[in-house]
């Protein structure tokens, strides 16, 4: 469905930005990081909406894995300890 595609698209774009960060202009690094956080929020919102529709277990597991990967990227960026 559309929300599953949206979550997957957010994940792929987050991973692309993460790969780009070490090579980007230092003056836009914070903008790129903000983009990651915005996409992460969109992925989480899509996931919440998908849950309302009781997705099959395999779909839910795949989305959970994507969100865990996104969460790790955000944690690495924020350097929360």
GROMACS .gro file of C-alpha atoms in nm:
model
   81
    1UNK     CA    1   0.000   0.000   0.000
    2UNK     CA    2   0.096   0.364  -0.024
    3UNK     CA    3   0.204   0.402   0.337
    4UNK     CA    4   0.431   0.100   0.318
    5UNK     CA    5   0.589   0.249   0.008
    6UNK     CA    6   0.623   0.583   0.192
    7UNK     CA    7   0.802   0.421   0.486
    8UNK     CA    8   1.037   0.238   0.252
    9UNK     CA    9   1.103   0.555   0.052
   10UNK     CA   10   1.180   0.752   0.369
   11UNK     CA   11   1.424   0.482   0.477
   12UNK     CA   12   1.605   0.475   0.143
   13UNK     CA   13   1.636   0.854   0.136
   14UNK     CA   14   1.765   0.862   0.494
   15UNK     CA   15   2.031   0.607   0.406
   16UNK     CA   16   2.127   0.808   0.096
   17UNK     CA   17   2.163   1.127   0.301
   18UNK     CA   18   2.367   0.942   0.562
   19UNK     CA   19   2.602   0.822   0.288
   20UNK     CA   20   2.621   1.175   0.146
   21UNK     CA   21   2.698   1.348   0.478
   22UNK     CA   22   3.074   1.281   0.489
   23UNK     CA   23   3.107   1.430   0.140
   24UNK     CA   24   2.873   1.727   0.159
   25UNK     CA   25   2.957   2.091   0.198
   26UNK     CA   26   3.010   2.154   0.572
   27UNK     CA   27   2.780   2.456   0.545
   28UNK     CA   28   2.480   2.236   0.470
   29UNK     CA   29   2.550   1.945   0.703
   30UNK     CA   30   2.292   2.061   0.956
   31UNK     CA   31   2.031   2.096   0.680
   32UNK     CA   32   2.097   1.740   0.568
   33UNK     CA   33   2.066   1.615   0.926
   34UNK     CA   34   1.736   1.799   0.971
   35UNK     CA   35   1.616   1.629   0.652
   36UNK     CA   36   1.697   1.291   0.808
   37UNK     CA   37   1.495   1.376   1.118
   38UNK     CA   38   1.199   1.497   0.913
   39UNK     CA   39   1.200   1.182   0.700
   40UNK     CA   40   1.228   0.971   1.016
   41UNK     CA   41   0.918   1.138   1.155
   42UNK     CA   42   0.731   1.074   0.832
   43UNK     CA   43   0.833   0.707   0.840
   44UNK     CA   44   0.713   0.669   1.198
   45UNK     CA   45   0.382   0.840   1.117
   46UNK     CA   46   0.327   0.611   0.819
   47UNK     CA   47   0.405   0.309   1.037
   48UNK     CA   48   0.147   0.414   1.296
   49UNK     CA   49  -0.115   0.444   1.025
   50UNK     CA   50  -0.023   0.106   0.876
   51UNK     CA   51  -0.067  -0.056   1.220
   52UNK     CA   52  -0.430   0.057   1.233
   53UNK     CA   53  -0.495  -0.166   0.933
   54UNK     CA   54  -0.346  -0.477   1.101
   55UNK     CA   55  -0.083  -0.561   0.841
   56UNK     CA   56   0.043  -0.916   0.792
   57UNK     CA   57   0.323  -1.017   1.029
   58UNK     CA   58   0.590  -1.015   0.757
   59UNK     CA   59   0.499  -0.659   0.653
   60UNK     CA   60   0.502  -0.539   1.013
   61UNK     CA   61   0.839  -0.705   1.076
   62UNK     CA   62   0.987  -0.541   0.766
   63UNK     CA   63   0.863  -0.198   0.872
   64UNK     CA   64   0.992  -0.248   1.226
   65UNK     CA   65   1.335  -0.333   1.083
   66UNK     CA   66   1.332  -0.017   0.872
   67UNK     CA   67   1.235   0.193   1.174
   68UNK     CA   68   1.510   0.038   1.387
   69UNK     CA   69   1.766   0.124   1.120
   70UNK     CA   70   1.628   0.478   1.100
   71UNK     CA   71   1.640   0.507   1.479
   72UNK     CA   72   2.007   0.406   1.476
   73UNK     CA   73   2.091   0.671   1.217
   74UNK     CA   74   1.915   0.935   1.426
   75UNK     CA   75   2.089   0.820   1.744
   76UNK     CA   76   2.426   0.839   1.571
   77UNK     CA   77   2.351   1.192   1.451
   78UNK     CA   78   2.231   1.315   1.788
   79UNK     CA   79   2.511   1.147   1.981
   80UNK     CA   80   2.283   1.104   2.280
   81UNK     CA   81   2.452   0.920   2.563
   0.00000   0.00000   0.00000
